[in-house]
Every structure is written in structure tokens, then in C-alpha cells.
Coordinates of C-alpha atoms and ligand atoms in Angstrom, one line a residue:
X1382 CA 173.5 88.9 78.2
X1383 CA 173.2 85.2 77.5
X1384 CA 169.8 83.9 76.8
X1385 CA 168.1 80.9 78.3
X1386 CA 166.8 78.1 76.2
X1387 CA 164.1 77.4 75.3
X1388 CA 162.9 80.9 74.5
X1389 CA 159.2 81.3 75.4
X1390 CA 157.6 83.5 72.7
X1391 CA 154.0 82.2 73.0
X1392 CA 152.5 84.9 75.1
X1393 CA 149.0 84.7 73.4
X1394 CA 148.8 81.2 74.8
X1395 CA 149.7 82.0 78.3
X1396 CA 152.1 84.2 80.2
X1397 CA 154.5 83.6 83.1
X1398 CA 153.1 84.7 86.5
X1399 CA 154.8 88.0 87.4
X1400 CA 157.0 87.6 90.5
X1401 CA 155.1 90.6 92.0
X1402 CA 151.9 88.7 91.4
X1403 CA 153.1 85.6 93.1
X1404 CA 154.4 87.5 96.1
X1405 CA 150.9 89.1 96.5
X1406 CA 149.2 85.7 96.3
X1407 CA 151.5 83.6 98.6
X1408 CA 150.0 84.7 102.0
X1409 CA 146.6 83.7 100.9
X1410 CA 147.6 80.0 100.6
X1411 CA 149.1 80.0 104.1
X1412 CA 148.3 82.4 107.0
X1413 CA 145.5 84.2 105.3
X1414 CA 143.7 81.0 104.0
X1415 CA 140.1 82.0 105.2
X1416 CA 137.0 81.6 103.2
X1417 CA 135.9 85.1 101.9
X1418 CA 132.3 84.1 102.8
X1419 CA 133.0 83.4 106.5
X1420 CA 131.3 86.3 108.3
X1421 CA 132.1 85.4 111.9
X1422 CA 135.9 85.7 112.2
X1423 CA 139.2 87.4 111.2
X1424 CA 140.2 84.7 108.7
X1425 CA 137.0 85.4 106.6
X1426 CA 137.3 89.1 107.1
X1427 CA 140.9 89.3 105.9
X1428 CA 140.0 87.1 102.8
X1429 CA 137.0 89.3 101.9
X1430 CA 139.0 92.4 102.2
X1431 CA 141.6 91.0 99.8
X1432 CA 138.9 90.0 97.3
X1433 CA 137.3 93.4 97.4
X1434 CA 140.7 95.1 96.9
X1435 CA 141.3 92.9 94.0
X1436 CA 137.8 93.7 92.6
X1437 CA 138.6 97.4 92.8
X1438 CA 141.9 96.8 90.7
X1439 CA 140.1 94.8 88.0
X1440 CA 137.3 97.5 87.8
X1441 CA 139.7 100.4 87.5
X1442 CA 141.6 98.8 84.5
X1443 CA 138.4 98.8 82.4
X1444 CA 136.7 102.0 84.0
X1445 CA 133.9 99.9 85.6
X1446 CA 132.7 100.0 89.2
X1447 CA 133.8 97.1 91.6
X1448 CA 130.1 95.9 92.0
X1449 CA 130.2 95.2 88.1
X1450 CA 132.9 92.5 88.4
X1451 CA 132.0 88.8 88.8
X1452 CA 134.9 86.4 89.4
X1453 CA 135.0 83.3 87.4
X1454 CA 137.5 80.5 86.5
X1455 CA 138.7 82.4 83.4
X1456 CA 137.6 83.8 80.0
X1457 CA 136.1 80.5 78.8
X1458 CA 133.7 80.6 81.7
X1459 CA 133.1 84.2 81.4
X1460 CA 132.2 83.9 77.7
X1461 CA 129.9 80.9 78.6
X1462 CA 128.2 82.9 81.4
X1463 CA 127.8 86.0 79.4
X1464 CA 126.3 84.4 76.3
X1465 CA 124.3 81.6 77.9
X1466 CA 123.3 84.0 80.7
X1467 CA 121.9 86.6 78.3
X1468 CA 120.3 83.8 76.1
X1469 CA 118.3 82.6 79.1
X1470 CA 117.5 85.9 80.8
X1471 CA 116.3 87.6 77.5
X1472 CA 114.7 84.6 75.9
X1473 CA 111.2 86.4 76.0
X1474 CA 112.7 89.2 74.0
X1475 CA 114.2 87.2 71.2
X1476 CA 116.6 84.4 70.3
X1477 CA 119.1 85.7 67.8
X1478 CA 122.7 86.3 68.5
X1479 CA 125.3 87.9 66.3
X1480 CA 129.0 86.9 66.5
X1481 CA 131.9 86.5 64.0
X1482 CA 133.9 83.6 62.6
X1483 CA 137.3 84.1 64.2
X1484 CA 136.0 84.3 67.8
X1485 CA 137.7 81.9 70.4
X1486 CA 136.2 78.5 70.6
X1487 CA 134.8 79.4 74.0
X1488 CA 132.4 81.8 72.1
X1489 CA 131.9 79.7 68.9
X1490 CA 131.0 76.5 70.7
X1491 CA 128.8 78.2 73.3
X1492 CA 126.8 79.7 70.3
X1493 CA 126.7 76.3 68.6
X1494 CA 125.3 74.7 71.7
X1495 CA 122.7 77.5 71.9
X1496 CA 121.7 76.7 68.2
X1497 CA 120.9 73.1 69.3
X1498 CA 118.4 74.7 71.8
X1499 CA 116.7 76.7 69.0
X1500 CA 118.7 80.0 69.1
X1501 CA 119.6 81.5 65.8
X1502 CA 123.2 82.7 65.4
X1503 CA 124.8 84.8 62.7
X1504 CA 128.5 84.4 62.2
X1505 CA 129.8 87.6 60.4
X1506 CA 132.7 87.0 58.0
X1507 CA 136.0 88.9 58.3
X1508 CA 138.0 90.6 55.7
X1509 CA 141.6 89.7 54.8
X1510 CA 142.9 92.0 57.7
X1511 CA 140.8 90.1 60.2
X1512 CA 138.2 92.8 60.8
X1513 CA 134.4 92.5 60.5
X1514 CA 132.4 94.9 58.3
X1515 CA 130.3 97.3 60.3
X1516 CA 127.7 97.6 57.4
X1517 CA 127.3 93.9 57.6
X1518 CA 126.7 93.9 61.3
X1519 CA 124.0 96.6 60.9
X1520 CA 122.3 94.4 58.3
X1521 CA 122.4 91.4 60.5
X1522 CA 120.4 93.0 63.3
X1523 CA 116.8 91.8 63.4
X1524 CA 114.0 92.6 65.8
X1525 CA 114.8 89.2 67.4
X1526 CA 118.4 90.0 68.1
X1527 CA 119.3 90.1 71.8
X1528 CA 123.1 89.9 71.8
X1529 CA 126.2 91.0 69.8
X1530 CA 129.3 89.1 70.9
X1531 CA 132.5 90.3 69.2
X1532 CA 136.0 89.9 70.6
X1533 CA 138.4 92.8 71.1
X1534 CA 141.7 91.3 70.1
X1535 CA 142.2 88.0 68.3
X1536 CA 144.4 85.4 70.0
X1537 CA 146.0 84.2 66.7
X1538 CA 146.5 87.2 64.7
X1539 CA 146.2 90.0 67.2
X1540 CA 143.6 91.8 65.0
X1541 CA 141.8 94.5 67.0
X1542 CA 138.1 94.9 66.2
X1543 CA 136.6 98.4 66.1
X1544 CA 134.7 97.8 69.4
X1545 CA 134.0 101.5 70.1
X1546 CA 132.0 101.6 66.7
X1547 CA 130.4 98.2 67.4
X1548 CA 129.3 99.4 70.8
X1549 CA 127.6 102.5 69.3
X1550 CA 125.7 100.3 66.8
X1551 CA 124.7 98.0 69.7
X1552 CA 123.4 101.1 71.7
X1553 CA 121.5 102.5 68.7
X1554 CA 119.6 99.2 68.3
X1555 CA 119.4 98.6 72.1
X1556 CA 121.3 95.3 71.9
X1557 CA 123.4 93.9 74.6
X1558 CA 127.1 94.0 73.6
X1559 CA 129.5 91.3 75.0
X1560 CA 133.2 91.5 74.3
X1561 CA 135.8 88.7 74.8
X1562 CA 138.7 90.9 75.9
X1563 CA 141.1 88.1 77.1
X1564 CA 143.8 89.2 74.8
X1565 CA 143.3 93.0 75.0
X1566 CA 142.7 93.9 78.7
X1567 CA 146.0 95.1 80.2
X1568 CA 147.7 95.4 76.9
X1569 CA 145.6 98.1 75.2
X1570 CA 143.2 100.6 76.8
X1571 CA 139.6 99.1 77.3
X1572 CA 136.9 101.6 78.7
X1573 CA 133.6 100.0 79.1
X1574 CA 131.9 103.4 78.9
X1575 CA 133.6 104.8 75.9
X1576 CA 133.4 101.4 74.0
X1577 CA 129.7 100.9 75.0
X1578 CA 130.3 97.4 76.4
X1579 CA 127.8 95.6 78.5
X1580 CA 129.6 92.4 79.2
X1581 CA 133.4 91.8 79.1
X1582 CA 135.5 88.7 79.7
X1583 CA 138.9 88.8 81.3
X1584 CA 141.5 86.1 82.0
X1585 CA 144.3 86.4 84.5
X1586 CA 146.7 84.0 82.8
X1587 CA 147.1 86.2 79.7
X1588 CA 148.2 89.1 81.7
X1589 CA 151.0 87.6 84.0
X1590 CA 148.5 86.3 86.5
X1591 CA 147.6 82.7 87.5
X1592 CA 145.7 80.2 85.5
X1593 CA 142.1 79.3 86.4
X1594 CA 140.9 82.6 87.3
X1595 CA 139.1 85.5 85.4
X1596 CA 136.2 87.9 85.6
X1597 CA 133.1 89.0 83.8
X1598 CA 132.1 92.6 83.8
X1599 CA 128.4 92.9 84.0
X1600 CA 127.0 96.5 83.4
X1601 CA 124.7 97.6 86.2
X1602 CA 123.4 100.9 84.8
X1603 CA 122.2 102.2 81.4
X1604 CA 121.2 99.5 80.9
X1605 CA 121.2 97.2 83.9
X1606 CA 122.2 93.9 82.3
X1607 CA 120.6 90.7 83.5
X1608 CA 122.2 87.4 83.1
X1609 CA 121.1 83.9 84.4
X1610 CA 123.7 81.9 86.3
X1611 CA 125.1 78.7 84.8
X1612 CA 126.5 77.5 88.2
X1613 CA 124.0 77.6 91.1
X1614 CA 124.8 77.2 94.7
X1615 CA 125.5 79.4 97.7
X1616 CA 124.7 82.6 95.9
X1617 CA 128.3 84.0 95.8
X1618 CA 129.0 86.9 93.4
X1619 CA 125.5 88.2 93.7
X1620 CA 124.0 84.9 92.6
X1621 CA 125.6 85.1 89.3
X1622 CA 128.5 82.6 90.0
X1623 CA 128.2 80.4 93.0
X1624 CA 131.2 78.5 94.5
X1625 CA 133.8 79.4 97.2
X1626 CA 135.9 82.2 95.9
X1627 CA 139.5 81.3 94.7
X1628 CA 141.0 84.0 97.1
X1629 CA 144.8 83.5 96.0
X1630 CA 143.7 83.5 92.4
X1631 CA 141.5 86.6 92.7
X1632 CA 144.4 88.4 94.6
X1633 CA 146.8 87.4 91.7
X1634 CA 144.2 88.7 89.1
X1635 CA 143.9 91.9 91.0
X1636 CA 147.7 92.5 91.2
X1637 CA 148.1 91.6 87.6
X1638 CA 145.5 94.3 86.7
X1639 CA 147.2 96.8 89.0
X1640 CA 150.5 96.4 87.4
X1641 CA 149.0 96.5 83.9
X1642 CA 147.2 99.8 84.7
X1643 CA 150.5 101.3 85.8
X1644 CA 152.8 99.9 83.1
X1645 CA 150.5 99.3 80.1
X1646 CA 151.6 102.3 78.1
X1647 CA 155.4 101.7 78.4
X1648 CA 155.0 97.9 78.0
X1649 CA 152.9 98.2 74.8
X1650 CA 155.5 100.6 73.4
X1651 CA 158.3 98.1 74.2
X1652 CA 156.3 95.1 72.9
X1653 CA 155.6 96.9 69.6
X1654 CA 159.3 97.8 69.2
X1655 CA 160.4 94.2 69.8
X1656 CA 157.7 92.9 67.4
X1657 CA 158.8 95.4 64.7
X1658 CA 162.3 94.3 65.2
X1659 CA 161.4 90.6 64.9
X1660 CA 159.4 91.3 61.8
X1661 CA 162.1 93.3 60.1
X1662 CA 164.9 90.7 61.0
X1663 CA 162.8 87.9 59.3
X1664 CA 161.3 89.8 56.4
X1665 CA 164.5 91.4 55.4
X1666 CA 166.2 88.0 55.0
X1667 CA 163.3 85.8 53.7
X1668 CA 161.2 86.2 50.6
X1669 CA 157.8 84.5 50.0
X1670 CA 156.9 85.3 53.7
X1671 CA 153.5 86.9 54.3
X1672 CA 152.0 88.6 57.4
X1673 CA 148.6 87.3 58.5
X1674 CA 146.2 89.9 59.6
X1675 CA 146.1 93.7 59.9
X1676 CA 149.5 95.4 61.0
X1677 CA 147.6 98.6 61.6
X1678 CA 144.9 97.3 64.0
X1679 CA 147.0 94.7 65.9
X1680 CA 148.1 93.9 69.4
X1681 CA 151.6 95.3 70.0
X1682 CA 153.4 91.9 70.8
X1683 CA 151.7 89.8 68.2
X1684 CA 153.2 88.6 64.8
X1685 CA 151.8 86.0 62.6
X1686 CA 153.8 85.0 59.5
X1687 CA 153.3 82.3 56.8
X1688 CA 156.4 80.9 55.0
X1689 CA 155.6 79.5 51.6
X1690 CA 157.2 76.2 50.6
X1691 CA 157.7 74.8 54.1
X1692 CA 155.6 72.6 56.3
X1693 CA 154.7 74.2 59.6
X1694 CA 155.4 71.0 61.6
X1695 CA 158.9 70.7 60.1
X1696 CA 159.5 74.4 60.8
X1697 CA 158.4 74.0 64.4
X1698 CA 160.6 70.9 64.8
X1699 CA 163.6 72.9 63.3
X1700 CA 163.2 75.6 65.8
X1701 CA 162.5 73.3 68.8
X1702 CA 164.3 75.6 71.3
X1703 CA 161.8 78.4 70.6
X1704 CA 158.3 78.1 71.9
X1705 CA 155.8 79.5 69.5
X1706 CA 152.4 78.3 68.1
X1707 CA 151.7 77.1 64.5
X1708 CA 148.5 77.3 62.5
X1709 CA 149.2 73.8 61.4
X1710 CA 146.9 70.8 62.0
X1711 CA 149.3 68.6 63.9
X1712 CA 149.5 71.1 66.8
X1713 CA 145.8 70.9 67.4
X1714 CA 143.2 68.0 68.0
X1715 CA 141.6 68.5 64.6
X1716 CA 142.9 67.8 61.1
X1717 CA 142.0 71.3 59.9
X1718 CA 144.5 74.1 59.8
X1719 CA 143.8 77.3 61.8
X1720 CA 140.1 78.3 61.1
X1721 CA 141.1 81.9 61.9
X1722 CA 143.7 82.0 59.0
X1723 CA 141.2 80.1 56.8
X1724 CA 138.6 82.8 57.6
X1725 CA 141.0 85.6 56.4
X1726 CA 141.3 83.7 53.1
X1727 CA 144.8 82.4 53.8
X1728 CA 145.2 79.3 51.4
X1729 CA 145.4 76.0 53.2
X1730 CA 149.2 75.5 52.6
X1731 CA 150.0 78.9 53.9
X1732 CA 147.8 78.5 56.9
X1733 CA 149.8 75.2 57.6
X1734 CA 153.0 77.0 57.4
X1735 CA 152.2 79.8 59.7
X1736 CA 153.8 80.7 63.0
X1737 CA 152.4 82.9 65.8
X1738 CA 155.0 84.8 67.7
X1739 CA 153.7 86.3 70.9
X1740 CA 156.1 88.8 72.5
X1741 CA 155.5 89.6 76.2
X1742 CA 156.8 91.3 79.3
X1743 CA 159.8 89.0 79.9
X1744 CA 161.1 88.8 76.3
X1745 CA 164.4 90.6 75.6
X1746 CA 166.1 92.1 72.5
X1747 CA 168.6 89.2 72.7
X1748 CA 165.7 86.6 72.5
X1749 CA 164.2 88.5 69.5
X1750 CA 167.6 88.3 67.7
X1751 CA 168.0 84.7 68.5
X1752 CA 164.5 83.6 67.4
X1753 CA 164.8 85.6 64.1
X1754 CA 168.1 83.9 63.4
X1755 CA 166.6 80.5 64.2
X1756 CA 163.6 81.0 62.1
X1757 CA 165.5 82.4 59.1
X1758 CA 168.1 79.6 59.1
X1759 CA 165.5 76.9 59.5
X1760 CA 163.2 78.2 56.7
X1761 CA 166.2 78.5 54.4
X1762 CA 167.3 75.0 55.1
X1763 CA 163.9 73.5 54.7
X1764 CA 163.3 75.4 51.5
X1765 CA 166.7 74.2 50.1
X1766 CA 165.3 70.7 50.5
X1767 CA 161.7 71.4 49.3
X1768 CA 160.2 70.9 45.8
X1769 CA 157.1 72.9 47.2
X1770 CA 159.3 76.0 47.5
X1771 CA 160.6 75.7 43.9
X1772 CA 157.1 75.5 42.7
X1773 CA 156.0 78.5 44.7
X1774 CA 159.0 80.7 43.6
X1775 CA 158.1 83.3 41.0
X1776 CA 159.5 82.1 37.6
X1777 CA 162.7 83.8 36.5
X1778 CA 162.5 85.4 33.1
Ligands
PLP946 C1 142.8 82.5 76.3 C2 141.5 83.0 75.7 C3 140.3 82.5 76.2 C4 140.2 81.5 77.3 O1 140.7 82.0 78.5 P1 140.9 81.0 79.7 O2 141.0 81.9 80.9 O3 142.1 80.2 79.3 O4 139.6 80.2 79.9 C5 139.2 83.0 75.7 N1 139.3 84.0 74.6 C6 140.4 84.4 74.2 C7 140.5 85.5 73.1 C8 141.6 84.0 74.7 O5 142.8 84.4 74.2

């Protein structure tokens, strides 16, 4: 089978909308365009029915009840709503929040803003494998702590935090536990009861749904979690998130969740097989190549490699018919290389020369072979030209 160029292998950044998701959404742009809040006619009822069906699909995927699902514009908003919402609602109880250094910016910058308003935030360190230390988490808890916010799977290195154990610690200390699960929901099992999760952020576009739609799970029982709204208005979503519902988007998120529930097990197996194939094809042919983050606790489709002796930007340019992400500075707005890799203790030069491969539902074996060949060729060519590589090479006896 011939492959189409460029090859998309950046599925931790976003995913293509699954054709089945698009088909489910289309009628809600045209003949079923009603406002889900219109109570007086068929147009409104149809839209509301579709929204409630979708709410059921989202809930089922994470073992929640439909009334615990609040639709938002995506995981960024869900993280803001969860953290700011708890900070405000529980202010009388305390003003200390615990999170960790490799969270998505939507969590880190939300916490930073709360610090400006007088909240105290502890940022737990991670080990070389990307995971937090549970003892350190226990030690960080104070009588003033109101919230623990730890992501499930990391977007750069795919590291999966031990959320079930974190949930237990949170319960023992009666803390609210928020999880940014944008990368894990739909790819690995998430169960808000087993994992002791009180608030959970979901994004549709990471699971083959559309961009601009997501959800926040808000526990209603044992304990009933309160959050203050950040968007006020007509009182939609039980007052937690006002604004006319994005019905086509919600239908898309629901369909994406329905598909994930059915296909997750096989899909994870397939993604892991392709990832192992990619890893073997590159590592067997290149030396001085290191894996960033845990291989044991990792999202099935994620691989993050650093290539000693090459510049990340030169590498990306060399493989310009392959869409992947780099931990290098030039791909981001800041001058710093990936803060996630730096937090693992990856040296600056190796953080600059890192590539994140995100294998997804629509990647084929042929694409994996192609990407491996292109990477190996390009790294070899750049190293042949590079004095850095000569320096990094172990000295021959
Ligand atoms: C993509 C992502 C987000 C942001 O989600 P949006 O829906 O794009 O706002 C938050 N956290 C993680 C871990 C992500 O991967």
C-alpha cells in the first residue's frame, strides 16, 4: 500500500476527526440545528435529546453518571474550571493546592494565577521516568490543602501517573482530587470510582472528535464536589458553565467516546505494537539515542526520543514530510526547550534534540516503516556533518 505524504504522527497534539464522528455530527449543523435550551418546540427537543445521549456516552467511558458531566470548550477550560472552581468554592477551608511540574500549561498557568491571588501551590518534582513520588505527595499535604491536581498521562512523554494510589491518598486526607485526563481517556481505562477521582478533564480532539469541545466530570456523591463557575450567564450545565451548548461538538464528543469504549482494548494493543516497531526500527540502527520517560508506565502510542549530536530543528527540517513534535525551543513561543524533559533531568542539548512520535488510530505499518527510515537517514546525515556528535561519541580505546 502506498502511503500519503506528509505522514501525520503527532496524535498527542491533535487527532483527525473519525469519519464516523463527522457523520454523527453533520445533521446537527443543518436540519437539527436547534438550541438545546429551547423548551417549546421540536427543534429544541431534538437537540436536547442528542446532548443527553452524548452525555451518557461520555459518562459510560469513565464510569460516571450522566449528571456528573459538564460540557466545556475543551480540556483547557475544564482544567481552569476545576482548579479555579474549587479554589473559590473551598476558600474558607484552605488555600493550598498540590500539583506537579510536568502538568500541561492549562494547569500550571491556572495555578500560577491563583498564586497571584494569595493561594499557595506546591509543585511536586518528578523522577527520571516522569512519575511523582507518592511519599513526597503525602508530605506535601497540610491542613490548608484543598486540592490535589495531577494529570493521568503526560502529553509529551506519555508517562502515566499512579492515579489510583494518588486517589487513595487524596481520600485518606479528604482532599479533592482533580485529574487532567486529556491524553488518557479513550486510550487507557479510566474509572472515576476505582481511581478515587473527584474532577476529571476531557478533550474531544485528542480522541478523534472535533476541536473546541470537552467535558469536566464533577463528582456528585461521596463527596459531592462544589465548584464555582467561571463563566456566568443563562445557567446552563446546572449553573457550572453557562453558554448555549455546542450541540454538533457535543454529539461529536459523545460519538468519539462511544467508539473508544468499544475499540479501546484493540486499539491500544495496535498502537503499542506500532510504537514498539518504530522504537525497534530506530534504536537498532542508531546509537546515542535515548528514550525519554518510562517505557513501563506509558501511553501505548507515544514515543519520545533524543538523538545526541543533532539539532532538533535541523532534524525536523530533515524529516519535513513527517509531522511530529520536537522538544526544541524553535517550535514554541519561548526560548526554553521542553520544560517536561528538563524536569526529568534530560540535559538541555538532549531536550533540544528530542522528537515526540504520537501514533494514532489512522497510522499504518507502512507509515511506521517510512518514518523510521526517514529519521535514521536524517540523523545519520546530520551526525556525519556534526562536530557535536564527534564530541558526544564514546572515545575509542
Ligand atoms: C491537549 C491537552 C490539553 C488541552 O486541551 P484542549 O481541549 O486543547 O484545550 C490539556 N491537557 C493535556 C494533557 C492535553 O494533552
